[in-house]
Structures are given as C-alpha cells and as structure tokens.
XYZ file of N, CA and C in Angstrom:
774
model
N 94.176 152.680 88.971
C 93.167 152.140 88.072
C 93.758 151.882 86.685
N 93.321 150.812 86.074
C 93.791 150.451 84.731
C 92.827 151.037 83.696
N 93.373 151.838 82.812
C 92.588 152.481 81.749
C 92.784 151.715 80.445
N 91.677 151.236 79.880
C 91.698 150.557 78.583
C 91.085 151.515 77.559
N 91.889 151.973 76.632
C 91.414 152.944 75.639
C 90.528 152.294 74.592
N 89.397 152.916 74.310
C 88.368 152.303 73.470
C 88.338 152.787 72.026
N 89.235 153.683 71.643
C 89.043 154.424 70.392
C 89.413 153.667 69.124
N 90.244 152.623 69.208
C 90.615 151.886 67.987
C 89.576 150.792 67.770
N 88.474 151.220 67.210
C 87.306 150.360 67.059
C 86.651 150.662 65.713
N 86.483 149.627 64.908
C 85.916 149.799 63.575
C 84.487 150.281 63.554
N 83.834 150.351 64.722
C 82.495 150.940 64.768
C 82.539 152.450 64.531
N 83.692 153.065 64.797
C 83.863 154.483 64.487
C 84.175 154.606 62.986
N 83.430 155.415 62.240
C 83.602 155.482 60.780
C 85.035 155.785 60.338
N 85.707 156.711 61.012
C 87.072 157.061 60.604
C 88.035 155.888 60.797
N 87.838 155.141 61.875
C 88.693 153.974 62.120
C 88.420 152.898 61.078
N 87.142 152.692 60.762
C 86.779 151.701 59.749
C 87.424 152.032 58.404
N 87.389 153.317 58.035
C 88.018 153.738 56.779
C 89.530 153.510 56.804
N 90.139 153.772 57.958
C 91.579 153.576 58.080
C 91.944 152.097 57.956
N 91.105 151.226 58.508
C 91.361 149.786 58.381
C 91.229 149.367 56.922
N 90.176 149.848 56.258
C 89.974 149.508 54.844
C 91.170 149.929 54.000
N 91.683 151.127 54.280
C 92.785 151.686 53.488
C 94.152 151.228 53.995
N 94.152 150.444 55.117
C 95.403 150.048 55.770
C 96.274 151.283 56.017
N 95.631 152.306 56.597
C 96.279 153.578 56.895
C 96.982 153.470 58.251
N 98.223 153.042 58.231
C 98.967 152.795 59.466
C 99.155 154.069 60.278
N 99.398 155.194 59.614
C 99.651 156.429 60.345
C 98.438 156.834 61.179
N 97.239 156.707 60.620
C 96.032 157.081 61.363
C 95.905 156.228 62.628
N 96.085 154.926 62.480
C 95.956 154.017 63.623
C 97.037 154.297 64.658
N 98.259 154.508 64.220
C 99.342 154.779 65.155
C 99.155 156.111 65.868
N 98.655 157.122 65.150
C 98.367 158.415 65.784
C 97.269 158.264 66.832
N 96.244 157.462 66.529
C 95.173 157.218 67.484
C 95.709 156.521 68.729
N 96.617 155.581 68.528
C 97.242 154.903 69.658
C 98.058 155.893 70.493
N 98.834 156.741 69.832
C 99.661 157.729 70.527
C 98.811 158.653 71.386
N 97.713 159.140 70.809
C 96.837 160.060 71.549
C 96.305 159.417 72.824
N 95.900 158.160 72.734
C 95.326 157.491 73.904
C 96.385 157.198 74.961
N 97.565 156.767 74.521
C 98.645 156.498 75.473
C 99.071 157.782 76.166
N 99.217 158.852 75.406
C 99.599 160.142 75.985
C 98.547 160.636 76.975
N 97.286 160.278 76.751
C 96.203 160.708 77.640
C 96.096 159.843 78.892
N 96.822 158.715 78.928
C 96.831 157.905 80.142
C 96.383 156.474 79.991
N 96.147 155.996 78.768
C 95.714 154.606 78.583
C 96.851 153.640 78.903
N 96.521 152.578 79.637
C 97.480 151.534 79.968
C 97.419 150.377 78.975
N 96.235 150.128 78.445
C 95.967 149.060 77.482
C 95.118 149.667 76.372
N 95.313 149.217 75.150
C 94.482 149.696 74.042
C 93.571 148.567 73.569
N 92.276 148.826 73.568
C 91.323 147.878 73.002
C 91.402 147.951 71.482
N 91.388 146.787 70.844
C 91.507 146.722 69.379
C 90.335 145.925 68.836
N 89.497 146.586 68.042
C 88.282 145.979 67.524
C 88.158 146.343 66.050
N 88.026 145.358 65.190
C 87.942 145.627 63.752
C 86.587 146.158 63.329
N 85.584 146.035 64.211
C 84.236 146.447 63.857
C 83.426 145.281 63.315
N 82.112 145.459 63.231
C 81.223 144.351 62.860
C 81.191 144.092 61.357
N 80.893 142.850 61.020
C 80.561 142.496 59.640
C 81.688 142.535 58.642
N 82.921 142.358 59.085
C 84.037 142.391 58.153
C 84.344 140.983 57.644
N 84.484 140.838 56.336
C 84.870 139.551 55.760
C 86.343 139.239 56.011
N 87.139 140.301 56.248
C 88.580 140.126 56.443
C 88.955 140.278 57.912
N 88.070 139.876 58.824
C 88.289 140.090 60.248
C 89.640 139.635 60.762
N 90.034 138.374 60.561
C 91.339 137.920 61.068
C 92.514 138.697 60.484
N 92.482 138.930 59.179
C 93.574 139.670 58.528
C 93.639 141.103 59.054
N 92.456 141.744 59.179
C 92.409 143.128 59.657
C 92.897 143.230 61.100
N 92.516 142.267 61.935
C 92.948 142.297 63.337
C 94.455 142.135 63.445
N 95.020 141.181 62.712
C 96.467 140.977 62.758
C 97.200 142.232 62.286
N 96.665 142.892 61.256
C 97.283 144.124 60.752
C 97.225 145.217 61.806
N 96.076 145.372 62.478
C 95.946 146.402 63.511
C 96.960 146.181 64.631
N 97.053 144.938 65.097
C 97.967 144.635 66.193
C 99.412 144.934 65.786
N 99.813 144.479 64.608
C 101.184 144.725 64.156
C 101.446 146.221 63.974
N 100.467 146.927 63.444
C 100.624 148.362 63.185
C 100.823 149.132 64.487
N 100.030 148.819 65.490
C 100.170 149.503 66.781
C 101.508 149.172 67.414
N 101.877 147.891 67.380
C 103.120 147.459 68.022
C 104.361 147.963 67.298
N 104.242 148.292 66.026
C 105.368 148.874 65.296
C 105.733 150.254 65.854
N 104.742 150.905 66.485
C 104.971 152.260 66.981
C 105.053 152.336 68.503
N 104.460 151.354 69.195
C 104.356 151.461 70.648
C 104.559 150.112 71.329
N 105.210 150.143 72.476
C 105.323 148.978 73.354
C 104.188 149.072 74.363
N 103.019 148.576 73.997
C 101.824 148.733 74.823
C 101.029 147.437 74.815
N 100.355 147.166 75.918
C 99.488 145.994 75.971
C 98.210 146.247 75.174
N 97.654 145.165 74.614
C 96.470 145.277 73.784
C 95.365 144.358 74.293
N 94.129 144.831 74.149
C 92.952 144.006 74.416
C 92.364 143.619 73.067
N 92.319 142.331 72.790
C 91.796 141.854 71.513
C 90.290 141.675 71.663
N 89.552 142.464 70.917
C 88.115 142.621 71.128
C 87.352 142.126 69.904
N 86.896 140.885 69.964
C 86.104 140.326 68.866
C 85.358 139.096 69.356
N 84.086 138.936 68.953
C 83.362 137.715 69.305
C 83.773 136.521 68.455
N 84.467 136.783 67.353
C 84.860 135.719 66.435
C 86.121 135.015 66.877
N 86.076 133.699 66.919
C 87.207 132.912 67.396
C 88.432 133.109 66.502
N 88.250 133.089 65.184
C 89.376 133.228 64.264
C 90.005 134.619 64.350
N 89.171 135.634 64.514
C 89.686 136.997 64.629
C 90.439 137.171 65.934
N 89.888 136.612 67.025
C 90.595 136.639 68.302
C 91.958 135.954 68.182
N 91.972 134.781 67.592
C 93.200 134.006 67.469
C 94.254 134.769 66.672
N 93.824 135.433 65.609
C 94.761 136.202 64.789
C 95.385 137.334 65.585
N 94.563 138.023 66.380
C 95.084 139.116 67.191
C 96.012 138.633 68.291
N 95.618 137.579 68.982
C 96.430 137.040 70.073
C 97.781 136.550 69.566
N 97.772 135.908 68.426
C 99.013 135.364 67.867
C 99.997 136.468 67.483
N 99.478 137.660 67.179
C 100.343 138.769 66.778
C 100.832 139.601 67.959
N 100.256 139.395 69.150
C 100.621 140.211 70.309
C 102.009 139.864 70.830
N 102.775 140.897 71.148
C 104.102 140.713 71.724
C 104.065 140.704 73.250
N 103.135 141.460 73.835
C 103.004 141.522 75.285
C 101.747 140.779 75.723
N 101.609 140.558 77.025
C 100.467 139.818 77.562
C 99.165 140.450 77.092
N 98.351 139.712 76.332
C 97.115 140.287 75.817
C 95.969 140.150 76.815
N 94.938 140.938 76.576
C 93.689 140.848 77.317
C 92.606 140.461 76.316
N 91.928 139.349 76.564
C 90.851 138.911 75.674
C 89.554 139.592 76.090
N 88.948 140.292 75.191
C 87.691 140.992 75.440
C 86.648 140.482 74.427
N 85.868 139.506 74.796
C 85.598 138.954 76.116
C 84.855 137.641 75.918
N 84.569 136.958 77.052
C 83.669 135.813 76.999
C 82.479 136.070 77.910
N 81.439 135.281 77.732
C 80.294 135.266 78.632
C 80.291 133.925 79.360
N 79.274 133.709 80.186
C 79.147 132.423 80.876
C 78.349 131.410 80.067
N 78.113 131.704 78.800
C 77.474 130.718 77.929
C 78.448 129.557 77.718
N 77.953 128.356 77.875
C 78.804 127.172 77.863
C 79.650 127.086 76.603
N 79.050 127.335 75.445
C 79.779 127.178 74.188
C 80.919 128.193 74.069
N 80.742 129.378 74.665
C 81.808 130.382 74.603
C 82.915 130.072 75.607
N 82.547 129.645 76.808
C 83.569 129.303 77.791
C 84.431 128.144 77.302
N 83.812 127.189 76.618
C 84.549 126.033 76.116
C 85.610 126.437 75.097
N 85.375 127.533 74.384
C 86.315 127.982 73.360
C 87.324 129.001 73.893
N 86.836 129.952 74.677
C 87.677 131.092 75.013
C 88.607 130.857 76.200
N 88.211 130.079 77.196
C 89.120 129.838 78.311
C 90.365 129.059 77.882
N 90.237 127.989 77.093
C 91.461 127.325 76.606
C 92.333 128.243 75.754
N 91.714 129.133 75.005
C 92.494 130.083 74.207
C 93.298 131.011 75.111
N 92.686 131.453 76.212
C 93.403 132.320 77.148
C 94.593 131.594 77.761
N 94.401 130.321 78.114
C 95.497 129.523 78.676
C 96.612 129.366 77.645
N 96.245 129.060 76.414
C 97.232 128.846 75.349
C 98.111 130.068 75.135
N 97.502 131.263 75.196
C 98.239 132.496 74.904
C 98.681 133.233 76.169
N 98.508 132.587 77.335
C 98.873 133.207 78.610
C 98.244 134.599 78.719
N 96.975 134.684 78.343
C 96.269 135.959 78.279
C 95.400 136.189 79.508
N 95.113 137.448 79.766
C 94.072 137.800 80.720
C 92.735 137.798 79.986
N 91.652 137.759 80.767
C 90.338 137.579 80.151
C 89.279 138.439 80.830
N 88.494 139.150 80.014
C 87.300 139.842 80.507
C 86.137 138.863 80.455
N 85.445 138.705 81.589
C 84.332 137.760 81.691
C 83.045 138.505 82.016
N 82.132 138.534 81.063
C 80.859 139.229 81.228
C 79.862 138.354 81.978
N 79.143 138.945 82.913
C 78.145 138.181 83.666
C 76.843 138.087 82.851
N 76.942 137.326 81.787
C 75.825 137.031 80.895
C 75.819 135.527 80.664
N 74.657 134.912 80.758
C 74.562 133.486 80.424
C 73.491 133.271 79.360
N 73.091 132.031 79.169
C 72.114 131.718 78.121
C 70.783 132.435 78.327
N 70.500 132.842 79.553
C 69.241 133.547 79.854
C 69.362 135.053 79.709
N 70.566 135.543 79.456
C 70.773 136.978 79.306
C 71.512 137.581 80.487
N 71.249 138.854 80.765
C 71.901 139.582 81.852
C 70.987 139.564 83.072
N 71.412 138.985 84.179
C 70.576 139.013 85.381
C 70.316 140.451 85.825
N 69.138 140.704 86.365
C 68.803 142.073 86.765
C 68.993 142.327 88.248
N 69.681 141.413 88.945
C 69.912 141.576 90.377
C 71.386 141.367 90.692
N 71.803 141.871 91.861
C 73.173 141.646 92.323
C 73.422 140.153 92.500
N 72.441 139.473 93.101
C 72.582 138.045 93.362
C 72.722 137.256 92.061
N 71.931 137.619 91.067
C 71.998 136.927 89.787
C 73.331 137.124 89.101
N 73.832 138.353 89.095
C 75.139 138.609 88.493
C 76.242 137.879 89.251
N 76.131 137.829 90.578
C 77.151 137.168 91.386
C 77.170 135.662 91.120
N 76.006 135.069 90.945
C 75.945 133.639 90.631
C 76.637 133.340 89.302
N 76.402 134.198 88.316
C 77.059 134.009 87.011
C 78.566 134.207 87.143
N 78.971 135.192 87.944
C 80.397 135.429 88.162
C 81.057 134.208 88.791
N 80.368 133.540 89.712
C 80.903 132.327 90.341
C 81.089 131.211 89.325
N 80.136 131.084 88.400
C 80.254 130.083 87.336
C 81.476 130.380 86.466
N 81.660 131.643 86.130
C 82.800 132.032 85.303
C 84.123 131.711 85.999
N 84.234 132.068 87.268
C 85.464 131.804 88.006
C 85.739 130.306 88.112
N 84.703 129.545 88.468
C 84.882 128.101 88.645
C 85.265 127.416 87.344
N 84.601 127.800 86.259
C 84.891 127.182 84.972
C 86.285 127.546 84.489
N 86.664 128.807 84.680
C 88.005 129.233 84.281
C 89.074 128.412 85.004
N 88.896 128.230 86.291
C 89.879 127.453 87.057
C 89.894 125.987 86.612
N 88.716 125.443 86.298
C 88.649 124.066 85.790
C 89.414 123.916 84.484
N 89.429 124.986 83.685
C 90.116 124.962 82.396
C 91.597 125.317 82.512
N 92.043 125.587 83.744
C 93.451 125.872 83.953
C 93.837 127.328 83.909
N 92.841 128.233 83.914
C 93.134 129.668 83.865
C 93.228 130.212 85.288
N 94.337 130.844 85.595
C 94.562 131.442 86.906
C 93.494 132.505 87.167
N 92.782 132.445 88.304
C 91.763 133.464 88.586
C 92.318 134.876 88.637
N 93.628 134.993 88.900
C 94.247 136.311 88.887
C 94.310 136.945 87.508
N 94.029 136.156 86.464
C 94.034 136.671 85.093
C 92.634 137.063 84.610
N 91.659 136.992 85.507
C 90.274 137.250 85.126
C 89.826 138.631 85.596
N 89.110 139.335 84.719
C 88.405 140.567 85.075
C 86.910 140.284 84.951
N 86.208 140.325 86.063
C 84.756 140.138 86.040
C 84.076 141.444 85.652
N 83.177 141.366 84.691
C 82.463 142.537 84.180
C 80.986 142.388 84.503
N 80.427 143.230 85.398
C 79.014 143.117 85.769
C 78.042 143.634 84.712
N 78.535 144.171 83.631
C 77.777 144.600 82.451
C 76.972 145.876 82.727
N 77.541 146.994 82.318
C 76.879 148.295 82.415
C 75.854 148.421 81.299
N 74.662 148.895 81.641
C 73.587 149.089 80.671
C 73.267 150.579 80.530
N 72.693 150.992 79.401
C 72.391 152.417 79.186
C 71.400 152.949 80.210
N 71.696 154.112 80.750
C 70.822 154.707 81.749
C 69.443 155.023 81.172
N 69.385 155.318 79.876
C 68.110 155.641 79.256
C 67.194 154.441 79.116
N 67.746 153.240 79.146
C 66.945 152.031 78.979
C 66.804 151.229 80.260
N 67.780 151.353 81.173
C 67.782 150.512 82.375
C 68.378 151.287 83.547
N 67.747 152.395 83.905
C 68.281 153.260 84.957
C 68.419 152.525 86.287
N 67.503 151.599 86.570
C 67.541 150.881 87.840
C 68.759 149.962 87.966
N 69.405 149.654 86.835
C 70.554 148.750 86.859
C 71.862 149.456 87.218
N 71.871 150.785 87.204
C 73.111 151.509 87.534
C 73.567 151.224 88.965
N 72.694 151.342 89.976
C 73.146 150.983 91.327
C 73.395 149.488 91.501
N 72.693 148.651 90.731
C 72.911 147.207 90.811
C 74.345 146.863 90.411
N 74.844 147.498 89.374
C 76.220 147.246 88.929
C 77.213 147.666 90.014
N 76.962 148.807 90.658
C 77.840 149.234 91.753
C 77.872 148.187 92.865
N 76.704 147.696 93.259
C 76.624 146.682 94.313
C 77.314 145.387 93.874
N 77.180 145.058 92.588
C 77.791 143.831 92.076
C 79.311 143.894 92.158
N 79.892 145.041 91.863
C 81.348 145.190 91.967
C 81.795 144.886 93.388
N 81.059 145.399 94.373
C 81.392 145.110 95.770
C 81.227 143.629 96.073
N 80.146 143.023 95.583
C 79.872 141.615 95.860
C 80.922 140.706 95.249
N 81.392 141.035 94.052
C 82.379 140.191 93.376
C 83.672 140.083 94.185
N 83.979 141.108 94.947
C 85.229 141.118 95.710
C 85.241 140.073 96.823
N 84.064 139.525 97.130
C 83.973 138.516 98.193
C 84.031 137.089 97.653
N 84.198 136.922 96.347
C 84.107 135.595 95.740
C 85.394 134.791 95.830
N 86.497 135.435 96.134
C 87.771 134.713 96.150
C 88.775 135.496 96.981
N 89.857 134.846 97.359
C 90.965 135.499 98.040
C 92.244 135.183 97.270
N 92.947 136.213 96.753
C 92.606 137.632 96.796
C 91.375 137.949 95.956
N 90.765 139.126 96.164
C 89.534 139.455 95.441
C 89.726 139.428 93.928
N 88.747 138.922 93.181
C 88.830 138.980 91.720
C 88.882 140.431 91.235
N 89.558 140.628 90.123
C 89.589 141.965 89.521
C 88.278 142.232 88.787
N 87.921 143.498 88.698
C 86.675 143.889 88.037
C 86.944 144.943 86.972
N 86.111 144.936 85.951
C 86.242 145.849 84.809
C 84.850 146.154 84.277
N 84.662 147.358 83.741
C 83.398 147.691 83.068
C 83.681 148.363 81.732
N 82.724 148.227 80.818
C 82.699 149.030 79.608
C 81.899 150.276 79.934
N 82.587 151.325 80.349
C 81.937 152.480 80.973
C 80.985 153.229 80.051
N 81.370 153.430 78.802
C 80.601 154.301 77.910
C 79.185 153.795 77.645
N 78.927 152.509 77.935
C 77.570 151.984 77.757
C 76.558 152.752 78.579
N 76.964 153.258 79.760
C 75.995 153.877 80.654
C 75.367 155.123 80.036
N 76.117 155.829 79.201
C 75.616 157.084 78.635
C 75.164 156.947 77.189
N 75.119 155.725 76.670
C 74.727 155.526 75.277
C 73.329 156.090 75.029
N 73.217 156.997 74.050
C 71.929 157.596 73.709
C 71.501 158.724 74.619
N 72.343 159.100 75.586
C 71.976 160.133 76.555
C 72.665 161.460 76.234
N 72.170 162.516 76.854
C 72.842 163.815 76.808
C 73.901 163.852 77.914
N 74.799 164.838 77.843
C 75.817 165.035 78.876
C 76.610 163.739 79.132
N 77.091 163.134 78.066
C 77.746 161.841 78.191
C 78.994 161.906 79.069
N 79.811 162.934 78.904
C 81.034 163.029 79.684
C 80.728 163.125 81.174
N 79.727 163.919 81.530
C 79.334 164.076 82.930
C 78.847 162.751 83.507
N 77.993 162.060 82.779
C 77.480 160.775 83.256
C 78.605 159.753 83.394
N 79.470 159.686 82.407
C 80.561 158.715 82.439
C 81.507 158.973 83.611
N 81.927 160.210 83.778
C 82.909 160.508 84.824
C 82.300 160.337 86.212
N 81.038 160.715 86.381
C 80.391 160.553 87.687
C 80.215 159.080 88.030
N 79.770 158.302 87.051
C 79.556 156.873 87.305
C 80.871 156.165 87.585
N 81.918 156.567 86.885
C 83.203 155.929 87.112
C 83.696 156.177 88.535
N 83.539 157.385 89.037
C 83.974 157.656 90.407
C 83.159 156.836 91.407
N 81.873 156.643 91.139
C 81.054 155.799 92.006
C 81.575 154.366 92.021
N 81.919 153.853 90.853
C 82.413 152.476 90.743
C 83.797 152.321 91.366
N 84.629 153.332 91.223
C 85.954 153.280 91.836
C 85.839 153.208 93.360
N 84.856 153.898 93.893
C 84.621 153.838 95.325
C 84.211 152.453 95.803
N 83.691 151.641 94.888
C 83.324 150.258 95.206
C 84.469 149.275 94.988
N 85.589 149.772 94.495
C 86.750 148.902 94.316
C 87.022 148.478 92.887
N 86.399 149.129 91.901
C 86.635 148.791 90.499
C 88.113 148.895 90.158
N 88.611 147.909 89.394
C 90.029 147.870 89.041
C 90.349 148.464 87.676
N 89.433 148.349 86.719
C 89.741 148.741 85.346
C 88.462 149.147 84.622
N 88.619 149.947 83.578
C 87.465 150.348 82.775
C 87.900 150.602 81.343
N 87.024 150.214 80.427
C 87.204 150.540 79.014
C 86.541 151.887 78.799
N 87.351 152.896 78.470
C 86.854 154.274 78.414
C 87.483 155.006 77.233
N 86.997 156.230 77.035
C 87.632 157.135 76.077
C 88.643 157.975 76.843
N 89.937 157.676 76.758
C 90.923 158.448 77.514
C 91.099 159.874 77.002
N 90.504 160.177 75.847
C 90.580 161.538 75.324
C 89.525 162.450 75.953
N 88.668 161.882 76.816
C 87.678 162.657 77.569
C 88.406 163.279 78.761
N 88.723 164.548 78.665
C 89.542 165.204 79.684
C 88.855 165.218 81.045
N 87.542 165.484 81.058
C 86.814 165.524 82.332
C 86.883 164.164 83.030
N 86.718 163.098 82.272
C 86.765 161.763 82.844
C 88.144 161.460 83.411
N 89.195 161.779 82.673
C 90.540 161.471 83.133
C 90.938 162.308 84.349
N 90.426 163.516 84.452
C 90.652 164.320 85.657
C 89.978 163.650 86.858
N 88.794 163.090 86.622
C 88.085 162.397 87.697
C 88.848 161.164 88.160
N 89.455 160.443 87.201
C 90.255 159.270 87.551
C 91.426 159.679 88.447
N 92.127 160.730 88.069
C 93.283 161.173 88.846
C 92.875 161.640 90.236
N 91.746 162.360 90.323
C 91.268 162.810 91.632
C 90.844 161.624 92.493
N 90.214 160.631 91.884
C 89.786 159.444 92.628
C 90.982 158.672 93.170
N 92.033 158.545 92.368
C 93.233 157.847 92.826
C 93.813 158.516 94.074
N 93.738 159.847 94.120
C 94.224 160.575 95.293
C 93.308 160.344 96.488
N 92.018 160.496 96.280
C 91.064 160.409 97.386
C 90.928 158.996 97.936
N 91.211 157.986 97.110
C 91.163 156.597 97.565
C 92.522 156.114 98.054
N 93.487 157.047 98.163
C 94.820 156.765 98.696
C 95.583 155.749 97.846
N 95.320 155.778 96.534
C 96.061 154.902 95.629
C 97.286 155.589 95.047
N 97.288 156.901 95.030
C 98.420 157.692 94.574
C 98.734 158.738 95.643
N 100.006 159.097 95.744
C 100.425 160.094 96.713
C 99.977 161.482 96.260
N 99.360 162.234 97.177
C 98.892 163.576 96.832
C 100.063 164.514 96.571
N 99.900 165.344 95.548
C 100.787 166.479 95.286
C 99.929 167.568 94.665
N 100.332 168.814 94.850
C 99.541 169.913 94.286
C 99.396 169.776 92.775
N 100.346 169.117 92.155
C 100.338 168.982 90.698
C 99.763 167.628 90.252
N 98.864 167.025 91.055
C 98.421 165.658 90.747
C 97.727 165.548 89.390
N 97.096 166.617 88.917
C 96.441 166.561 87.608
C 97.441 166.525 86.467
N 98.665 166.988 86.722
C 99.693 166.989 85.669
C 100.597 165.767 85.768
N 100.412 164.966 86.795
C 101.302 163.819 87.024
C 101.106 162.768 85.959
C-alpha cells in the first residue's frame, strides 16, 4: 500500500506558522518524522487563504527536497499554486487533485501531462458527490475517459471515491467500500484507487480506531493508496498487518518492525 503523509498542511496551526516564518527546520523535521514512520509520498498543502500561495508552495517543495529524496503530492485547488509546486518537484509528482467538473478537468489534466505527473481524481461533478456506488462509478468513468482524451495515461490516475465524515454521512461508509471494488472493473489493468482517510473520523471520538478499522476494510476491497497521518502508530500497525494478511508482504515474526 502507498502511504501519503498528510501532516505538511497549512491547516495545522504549527505548520502555518512555520510557513509564515519560513522555518525550514520545522518543515524538514516534519518530513523526516513521516518518512521514518513509513510515508512513501508527502502531501504538501500551504493551507487556505494565503496571498503568497505560489511562493509558499515552491518554498515548501524546495525545503523538503533539500533534506529528502521523496515524492511529493502537490495539494492545492489553485492553478498557480499547483504550477509552482509542480515546477519545483525533482521526482514524479502527484497532483492532489481534480474533480470531474469540466472547468477543472480542462485545466488540470493538461497540467498533469505537461509535468508527467500522477493525478488524484475525485468522483465529484457539478452536481456534487453522488450518494450511490453507481453514481460514483459513472463519474469515475467520465474522469478516466476525459483523462485519456487529454493524453494522460490511465496508469497515472488514482480514483478517489470521496470519504465523508461518519458523523454526517454514516450510510456512505459502505458505499465507498463498494465503489473501490467497482472502480477496479473500469479498465484493464484496474485503475488505482486512493482515499483521504482522515475525513471519515472528522468530528468523531476515537479517531485512530475509526481510521485504522476503515482503512483495513478498504484494503480488503483492493485500495492502493491513502492520505493518512503516518504518525498514528495504531493505523500504521494495521497497514503492516493488512499487507501480511492480503499476501502483499512476506510474513515474518518481526513484520511490525520491518
């Protein structure tokens, strides 16, 4: 499973302060902690409402890369901020993200082709988030077809069925699981899938328990990647156990230390 670390995000007050102060050590230490905990890719988000979005994103990318040879997910709805981050990336970037809204696909798919980037595609269109497996699958088909029309290799796409908070949309939790299974039938080889896991426990108690349990359920459906907090020890133990039980990693008595 591919772990995308979520902690370098300006929505967190300490990260926002570090960006304001251009505190490279704080950002690099945060990157180190996530990589040491098992992150394969680091999500990079400057946070909302910044007037210096492009400049801040380019600084974050350069700062992380000065300390680590790691892939980055450039996470911003703003085209200029995305472009600044992608242009600074040394390794294959992951664009997080586009929706199936026509105006966004027209901008973001060509950008992915230009930068040879992978892309997270949310199953959201102009009408919002479909509340059924069939509705999400239809949007996923539009995303795949449009991406290919724009010249983006389907192997570079991660379909995201959009996890919603259990406190607001409990009935959607099993729908997302079913959608992950359904997406695998849309192409050969199967499209890759990704979720923003922490959304499921937003506003809830026992967040670590909910996150780790839901992730194991999704992994059983064939999920390929998730944006998570790799510093959550319980969650990362669940990932390692799932890799063993799904025969993705060779069992050893020391699998938790591997």
